[in-house]
């Protein structure tokens, strides 16, 4: 139903959540490694949205 140039709402939500999480983790280093936290949040959201 989606053309090749459109992304789904689910994909947009996952990308936005990952980006926000990485930004927060970068600004507050005590939260841990930014990329790892971003990947964990996106993975968790992906599993919850199935």
C-alpha atoms as a printed R data frame, in Angstrom:
   type eleno elety resid chain resno      x      y      z
1  ATOM     1    CA   UNK     A     1  0.000  0.000  0.000
2  ATOM     2    CA   UNK     A     2  2.920  2.347  0.687
3  ATOM     3    CA   UNK     A     3  5.001  3.463 -2.247
4  ATOM     4    CA   UNK     A     4  8.766  3.019 -2.088
5  ATOM     5    CA   UNK     A     5  9.270  6.680 -1.172
6  ATOM     6    CA   UNK     A     6  6.979  6.744  1.845
7  ATOM     7    CA   UNK     A     7  7.847  5.490  5.287
8  ATOM     8    CA   UNK     A     8  5.294  4.039  7.626
9  ATOM     9    CA   UNK     A     9  4.128  5.647 10.829
10 ATOM    10    CA   UNK     A    10  5.751  2.823 12.792
11 ATOM    11    CA   UNK     A    11  9.122  3.492 11.171
12 ATOM    12    CA   UNK     A    12  8.838  7.225 11.812
13 ATOM    13    CA   UNK     A    13  7.972  6.654 15.489
14 ATOM    14    CA   UNK     A    14 10.901  4.259 15.926
15 ATOM    15    CA   UNK     A    15 13.360  6.653 14.276
16 ATOM    16    CA   UNK     A    16 12.112  9.605 16.318
17 ATOM    17    CA   UNK     A    17 12.266  7.674 19.595
18 ATOM    18    CA   UNK     A    18 15.783  6.479 18.812
19 ATOM    19    CA   UNK     A    19 16.962  9.970 17.903
20 ATOM    20    CA   UNK     A    20 15.514 11.541 21.052
21 ATOM    21    CA   UNK     A    21 17.015  8.801 23.200
22 ATOM    22    CA   UNK     A    22 20.468  9.267 21.659
23 ATOM    23    CA   UNK     A    23 20.303 13.051 22.138
24 ATOM    24    CA   UNK     A    24 19.375 12.636 25.812
25 ATOM    25    CA   UNK     A    25 22.125 10.056 26.330
26 ATOM    26    CA   UNK     A    26 24.731 12.308 24.691
27 ATOM    27    CA   UNK     A    27 23.780 15.290 26.854
28 ATOM    28    CA   UNK     A    28 23.770 13.201 30.034
29 ATOM    29    CA   UNK     A    29 26.762 10.838 29.791
30 ATOM    30    CA   UNK     A    30 25.907  9.157 33.078
31 ATOM    31    CA   UNK     A    31 23.028  7.455 31.261
32 ATOM    32    CA   UNK     A    32 25.499  5.322 29.355
33 ATOM    33    CA   UNK     A    33 26.614  4.829 25.801
34 ATOM    34    CA   UNK     A    34 24.357  6.847 23.493
35 ATOM    35    CA   UNK     A    35 24.227  4.487 20.556
36 ATOM    36    CA   UNK     A    36 23.593  1.435 22.759
37 ATOM    37    CA   UNK     A    37 20.722  3.118 24.562
38 ATOM    38    CA   UNK     A    38 19.210  4.286 21.271
39 ATOM    39    CA   UNK     A    39 19.350  0.794 19.803
40 ATOM    40    CA   UNK     A    40 17.820 -0.701 22.949
41 ATOM    41    CA   UNK     A    41 14.896  1.747 22.914
42 ATOM    42    CA   UNK     A    42 14.186  1.224 19.218
43 ATOM    43    CA   UNK     A    43 14.364 -2.540 19.598
44 ATOM    44    CA   UNK     A    44 12.027 -2.510 22.587
45 ATOM    45    CA   UNK     A    45  9.522 -0.273 20.816
46 ATOM    46    CA   UNK     A    46  9.685 -2.472 17.713
47 ATOM    47    CA   UNK     A    47  8.899 -5.534 19.790
48 ATOM    48    CA   UNK     A    48  6.057 -3.781 21.639
49 ATOM    49    CA   UNK     A    49  4.486 -2.450 18.416
50 ATOM    50    CA   UNK     A    50  4.155 -5.900 16.769
